[in-house]
XYZ file of C-alpha atoms in Angstrom:
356
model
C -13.853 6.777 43.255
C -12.091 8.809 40.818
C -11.619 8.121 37.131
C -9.103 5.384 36.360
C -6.367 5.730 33.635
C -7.582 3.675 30.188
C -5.533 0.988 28.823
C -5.849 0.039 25.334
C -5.405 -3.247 24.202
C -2.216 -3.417 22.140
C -2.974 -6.915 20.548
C -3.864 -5.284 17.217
C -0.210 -5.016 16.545
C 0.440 -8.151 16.320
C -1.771 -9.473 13.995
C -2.142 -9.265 10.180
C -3.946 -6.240 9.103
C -7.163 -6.478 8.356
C -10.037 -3.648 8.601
C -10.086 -4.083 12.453
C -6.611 -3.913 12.900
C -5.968 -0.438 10.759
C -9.027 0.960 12.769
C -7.440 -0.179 16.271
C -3.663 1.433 14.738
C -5.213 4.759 13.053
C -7.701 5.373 15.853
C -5.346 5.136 18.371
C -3.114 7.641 16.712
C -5.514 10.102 16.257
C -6.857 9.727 19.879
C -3.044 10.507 20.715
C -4.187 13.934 19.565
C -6.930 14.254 21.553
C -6.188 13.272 25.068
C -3.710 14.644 27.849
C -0.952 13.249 29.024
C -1.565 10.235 31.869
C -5.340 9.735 30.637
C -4.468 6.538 27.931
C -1.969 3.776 27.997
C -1.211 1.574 24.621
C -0.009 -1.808 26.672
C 1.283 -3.727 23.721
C 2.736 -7.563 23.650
C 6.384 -8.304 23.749
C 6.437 -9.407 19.651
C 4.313 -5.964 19.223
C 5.420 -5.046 15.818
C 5.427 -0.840 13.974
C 4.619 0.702 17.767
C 4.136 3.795 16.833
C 5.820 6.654 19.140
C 2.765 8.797 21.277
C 3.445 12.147 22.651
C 0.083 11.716 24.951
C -0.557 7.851 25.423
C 1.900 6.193 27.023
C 3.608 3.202 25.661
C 3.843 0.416 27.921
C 5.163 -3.032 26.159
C 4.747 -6.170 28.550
C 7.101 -9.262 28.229
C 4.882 -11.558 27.488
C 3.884 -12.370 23.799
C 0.400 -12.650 22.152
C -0.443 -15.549 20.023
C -3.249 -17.339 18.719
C -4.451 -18.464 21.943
C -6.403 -15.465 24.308
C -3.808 -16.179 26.779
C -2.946 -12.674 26.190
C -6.167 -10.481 26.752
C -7.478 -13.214 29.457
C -3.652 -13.629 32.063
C -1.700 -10.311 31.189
C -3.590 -7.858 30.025
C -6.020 -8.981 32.493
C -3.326 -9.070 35.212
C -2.155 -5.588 33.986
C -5.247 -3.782 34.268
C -6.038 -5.193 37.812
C -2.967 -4.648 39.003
C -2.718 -1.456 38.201
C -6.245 -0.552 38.510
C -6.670 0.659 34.996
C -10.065 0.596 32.441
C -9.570 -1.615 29.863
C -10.349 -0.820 26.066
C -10.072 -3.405 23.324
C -10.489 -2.457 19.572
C -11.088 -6.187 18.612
C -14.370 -7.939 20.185
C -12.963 -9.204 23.226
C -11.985 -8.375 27.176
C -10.586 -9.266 30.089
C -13.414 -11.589 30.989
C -13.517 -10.020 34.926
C -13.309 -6.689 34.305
C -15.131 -5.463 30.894
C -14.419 -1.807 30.459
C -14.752 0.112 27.049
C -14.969 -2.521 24.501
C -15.413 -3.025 20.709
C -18.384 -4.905 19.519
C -18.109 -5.148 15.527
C -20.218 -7.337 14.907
C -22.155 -10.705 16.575
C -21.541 -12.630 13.685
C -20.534 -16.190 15.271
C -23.588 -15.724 17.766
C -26.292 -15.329 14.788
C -24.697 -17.930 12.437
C -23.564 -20.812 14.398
C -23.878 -23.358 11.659
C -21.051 -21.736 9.649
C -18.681 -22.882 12.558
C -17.993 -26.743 11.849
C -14.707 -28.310 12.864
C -13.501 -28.355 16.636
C -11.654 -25.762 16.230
C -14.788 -23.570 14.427
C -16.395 -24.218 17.667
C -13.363 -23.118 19.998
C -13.460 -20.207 18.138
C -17.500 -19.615 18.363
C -17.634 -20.740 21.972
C -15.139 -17.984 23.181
C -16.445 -15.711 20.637
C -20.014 -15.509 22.138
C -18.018 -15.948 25.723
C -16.865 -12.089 24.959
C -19.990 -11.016 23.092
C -22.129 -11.495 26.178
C -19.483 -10.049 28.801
C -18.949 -7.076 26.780
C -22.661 -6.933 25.985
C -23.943 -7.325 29.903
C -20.807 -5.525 31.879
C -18.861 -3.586 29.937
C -18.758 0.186 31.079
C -19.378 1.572 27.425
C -20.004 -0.766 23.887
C -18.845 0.735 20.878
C -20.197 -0.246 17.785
C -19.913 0.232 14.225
C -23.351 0.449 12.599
C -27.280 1.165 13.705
C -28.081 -2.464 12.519
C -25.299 -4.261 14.617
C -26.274 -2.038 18.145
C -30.211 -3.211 17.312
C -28.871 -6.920 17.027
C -26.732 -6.808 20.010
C -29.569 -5.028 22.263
C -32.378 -7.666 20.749
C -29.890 -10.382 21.533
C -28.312 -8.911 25.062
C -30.958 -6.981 26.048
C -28.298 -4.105 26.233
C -29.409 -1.046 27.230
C -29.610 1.052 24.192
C -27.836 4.484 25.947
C -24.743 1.568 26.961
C -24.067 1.102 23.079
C -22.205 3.886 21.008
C -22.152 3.905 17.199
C -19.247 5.545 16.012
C -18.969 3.681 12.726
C -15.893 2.475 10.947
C -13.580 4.303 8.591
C -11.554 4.399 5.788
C -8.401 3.885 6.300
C -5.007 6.176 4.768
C -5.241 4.911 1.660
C -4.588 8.031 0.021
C -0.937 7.845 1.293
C -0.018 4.463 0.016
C 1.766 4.313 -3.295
C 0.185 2.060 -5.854
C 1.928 -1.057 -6.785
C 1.535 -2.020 -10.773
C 3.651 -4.876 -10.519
C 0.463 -7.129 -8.853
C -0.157 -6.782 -13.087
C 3.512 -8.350 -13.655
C 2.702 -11.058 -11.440
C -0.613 -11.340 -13.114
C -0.680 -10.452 -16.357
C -3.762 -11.624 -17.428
C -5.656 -8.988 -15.791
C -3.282 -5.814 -17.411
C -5.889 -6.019 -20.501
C -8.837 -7.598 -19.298
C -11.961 -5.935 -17.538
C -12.109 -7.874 -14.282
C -14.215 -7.305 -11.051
C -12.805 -7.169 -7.831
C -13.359 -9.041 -4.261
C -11.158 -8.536 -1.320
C -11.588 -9.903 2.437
C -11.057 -12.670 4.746
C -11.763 -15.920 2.759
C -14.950 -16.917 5.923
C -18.065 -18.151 4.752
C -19.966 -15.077 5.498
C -18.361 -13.160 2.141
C -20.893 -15.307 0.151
C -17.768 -16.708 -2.184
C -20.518 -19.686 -3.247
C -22.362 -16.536 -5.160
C -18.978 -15.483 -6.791
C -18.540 -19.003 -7.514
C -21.708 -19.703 -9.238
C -21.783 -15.977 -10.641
C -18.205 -16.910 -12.740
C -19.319 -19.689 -13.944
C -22.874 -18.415 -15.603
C -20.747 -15.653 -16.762
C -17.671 -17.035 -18.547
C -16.960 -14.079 -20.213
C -16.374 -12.054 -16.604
C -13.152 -12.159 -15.376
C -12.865 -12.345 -11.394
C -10.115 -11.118 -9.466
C -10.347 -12.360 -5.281
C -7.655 -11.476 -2.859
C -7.758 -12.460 0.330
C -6.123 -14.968 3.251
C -8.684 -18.302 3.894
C -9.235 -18.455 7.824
C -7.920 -20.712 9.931
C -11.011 -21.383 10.953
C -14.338 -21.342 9.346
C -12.700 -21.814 5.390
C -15.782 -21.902 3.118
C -16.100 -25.161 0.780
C -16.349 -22.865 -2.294
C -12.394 -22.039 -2.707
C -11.847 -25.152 -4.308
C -14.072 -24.534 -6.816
C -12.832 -21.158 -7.099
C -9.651 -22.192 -7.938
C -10.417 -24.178 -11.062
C -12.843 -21.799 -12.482
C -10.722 -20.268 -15.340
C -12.130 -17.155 -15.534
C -11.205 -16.893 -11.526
C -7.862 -15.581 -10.327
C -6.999 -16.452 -6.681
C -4.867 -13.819 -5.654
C -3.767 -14.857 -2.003
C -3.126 -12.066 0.733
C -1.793 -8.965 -0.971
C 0.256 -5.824 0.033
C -1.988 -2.766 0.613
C -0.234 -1.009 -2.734
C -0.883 -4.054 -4.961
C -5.156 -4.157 -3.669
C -5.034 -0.152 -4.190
C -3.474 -0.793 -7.790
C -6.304 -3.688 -8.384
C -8.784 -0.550 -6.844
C -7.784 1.140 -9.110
C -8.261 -0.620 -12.404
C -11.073 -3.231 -11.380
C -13.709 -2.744 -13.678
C -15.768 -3.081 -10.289
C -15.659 -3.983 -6.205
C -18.001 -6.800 -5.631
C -18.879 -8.036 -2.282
C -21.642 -10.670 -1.906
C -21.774 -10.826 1.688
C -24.865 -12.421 3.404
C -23.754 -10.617 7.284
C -21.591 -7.269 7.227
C -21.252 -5.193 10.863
C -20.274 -1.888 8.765
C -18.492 -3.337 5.400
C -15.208 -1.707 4.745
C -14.016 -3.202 1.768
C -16.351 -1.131 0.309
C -15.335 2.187 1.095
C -12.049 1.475 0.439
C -12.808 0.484 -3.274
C -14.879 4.038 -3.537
C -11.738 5.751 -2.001
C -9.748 4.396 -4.962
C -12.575 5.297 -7.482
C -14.195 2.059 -8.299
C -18.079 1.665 -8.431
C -19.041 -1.190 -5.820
C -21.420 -4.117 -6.293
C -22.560 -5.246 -2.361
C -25.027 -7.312 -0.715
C -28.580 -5.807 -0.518
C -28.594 -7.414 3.515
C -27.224 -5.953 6.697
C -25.776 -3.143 7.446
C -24.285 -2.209 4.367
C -27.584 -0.075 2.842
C -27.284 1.739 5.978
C -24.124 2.419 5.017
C -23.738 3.134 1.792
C -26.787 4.570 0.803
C -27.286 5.463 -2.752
C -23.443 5.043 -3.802
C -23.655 1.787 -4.110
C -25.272 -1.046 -6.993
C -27.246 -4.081 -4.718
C -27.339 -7.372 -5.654
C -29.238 -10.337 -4.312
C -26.693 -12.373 -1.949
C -29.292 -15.213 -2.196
C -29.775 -14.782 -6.721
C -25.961 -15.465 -7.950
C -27.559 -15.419 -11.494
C -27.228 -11.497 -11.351
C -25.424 -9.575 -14.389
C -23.395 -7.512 -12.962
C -23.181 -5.233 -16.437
C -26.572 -4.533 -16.068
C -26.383 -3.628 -12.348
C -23.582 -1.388 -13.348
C -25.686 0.564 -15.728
C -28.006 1.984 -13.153
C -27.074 5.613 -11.767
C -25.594 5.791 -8.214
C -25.124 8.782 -6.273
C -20.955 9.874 -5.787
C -19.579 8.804 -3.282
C -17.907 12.493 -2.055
C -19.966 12.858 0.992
C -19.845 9.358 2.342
C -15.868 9.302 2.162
C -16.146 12.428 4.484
C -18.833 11.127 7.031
C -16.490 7.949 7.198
C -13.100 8.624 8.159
C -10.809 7.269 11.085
C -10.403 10.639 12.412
C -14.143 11.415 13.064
C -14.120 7.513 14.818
C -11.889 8.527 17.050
C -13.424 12.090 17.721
C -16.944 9.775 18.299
C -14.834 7.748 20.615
C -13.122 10.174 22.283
C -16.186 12.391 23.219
C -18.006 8.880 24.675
C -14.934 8.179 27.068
C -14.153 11.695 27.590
C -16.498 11.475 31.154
C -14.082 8.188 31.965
C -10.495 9.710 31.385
C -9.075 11.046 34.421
């Protein structure tokens, strides 16, 4: 049987942008580069927002529209790549549930912490999370992954074959291109003067905000800036007492120029995380020149090596002054290695045997 044509997954663009989203977008662009014309469709939902225009991958936009719900990926995308006998490939931890092709796994967060999923909904979310986990895990044609700790987890969970799984990390994403925003310090003037550390991420209970929490208030004199959008699902307890911390700024979900301009002058990036698949945040913050604080746990010492200060996700009585006195290595190297272009160069050498 000769090679089928690949479809990608074009939920990404209609969803708020968060690290998986940019990869999905900037990958796909630069695989535009890469393949011939008829090997890759981008088969994108009717309320698909900023499609970009391919000279290689063919845009195909269904009429259907993608929501909350995985009516989307599950009837028509599903329904599309059937029909039309295509492969699929999906950026974003899920796949048509019959026919697994090339598939994202990021990370198996909701199968390894199942108590941080509470409410009914928490559950809907973890039940058809691991649902897609196992089916990408056990049928998919190809797993890509973003990290040598999250392929060991998946294979000591899944019993995946370890030549099925492909690390071809994460990336940074263009944030040399966006302009920096200074009015975030108009909005909020009480960090234009002040030394203040840095946190940026999906509000979910796995960013460790209970250390943050605890953190500001042994340190009163430590300013805290967090910026980020609370889940609908899986909200951790600790925002409320976030908010009335005075020496805490909640900064809500922020354009990307008004996080590069709080990059930029942060005193430092903190991330307490107790379970990170690669841990962008990160690199972004080292991109804009700011030292990073991040868990000790994970993937993220894989990743970052020597560029980065540790701290104890489980010891919230840490002072972060003194952590930042300790030599790291710059970061020049690692913001090579990780880049969106080389993902999709990984990528497109692992599916090159698949295109037609």
């Amino acid at each position: 049987m000769s090679n089928r044509i690949i479809a990608i997954n074009g939920e990404s663009w209609c969803r708020q942008l968060t690290g998986i989203e940019r990869l999905a977008i900037e990958v796909t662009q630069y695989l535009d580069d890469l393949v011939s014309p008829g090997q890759m469709e981008l088969v994108v939902p009717a309320n698909a927002q900023n499609v970009p225009v391919l000279k290689n991958i063919r845009v195909v936009r269904l009429p259907q529209h993608a929501g909350f719900f995985p009516k989307w990926t599950q009837l028509y995308f599903q329904r599309y790549v059937l029909l039309h006998r295509r492969m699929s490939f999906d950026y974003t931890n899920t796949c048509p549930f019959f026919v697994p092709g090339i598939e994202f796994i990021h990370d198996i967060y909701q199968k390894l912490y199942p108590a941080d999923f509470k409410t009914r909904r928490d559950k809907l979310v973890h039940f058809y999370s691991c649902l897609m986990y196992r089916a990408i895990a056990r049928r998919a044609k190809i797993v890509f992954t973003v990290s040598e700790y999250t392929k060991k987890t998946i294979m000591d969970t899944y019993g995946t074959p370890a030549e099925k799984i492909r690390v071809v990390y994460s990336g940074v994403s263009s944030y040399g291109t966006i302009p920096e925003d200074d009015s975030i310090f108009s909005r909020l003037p009480q960090l234009r003067d002040v030394p203040f550390f840095f946190t940026i991420g999906s509000l979910s209970t796995r960013k460790n905000l209970a250390w943050i929490a605890k953190n500001a208030e042994l340190h009163p004199q430590h300013m805290y800036a967090i910026s980020g959008k609370a889940l609908p699902s899986v909200v951790p307890p600790e925002l409320e007492k976030l908010r009335q911390l005075p020496n805490v700024i909640m900064t809500g979900y922020l354009p990307d120029g008004q996080v590069k301009a709080l990059l930029m002058h942060c005193k430092a990036f903190v991330m307490p995380s107790y379970f990170e698949g690669f841990g962008l945040p990160p690199l972004e913050a080292l991109a804009c020149g700011a030292p990073i604080i991040i868990s000790n746990r994970t993937s993220l010492p894989e990743i970052y090596g020597s560029c980065a200060h540790y701290l104890d996700p489980d010891d919230p009585s840490t002072d972060l002054n003194m952590l930042l006195s300790q030599m790291t290595t710059p970061p020049d190297e690692l913001l090579k290695t990780y880049t969106l272009k080389n993902t999709a160069q990984r990528i497109f050498d692992a599916i090159q045997p698949l295109l037609p």
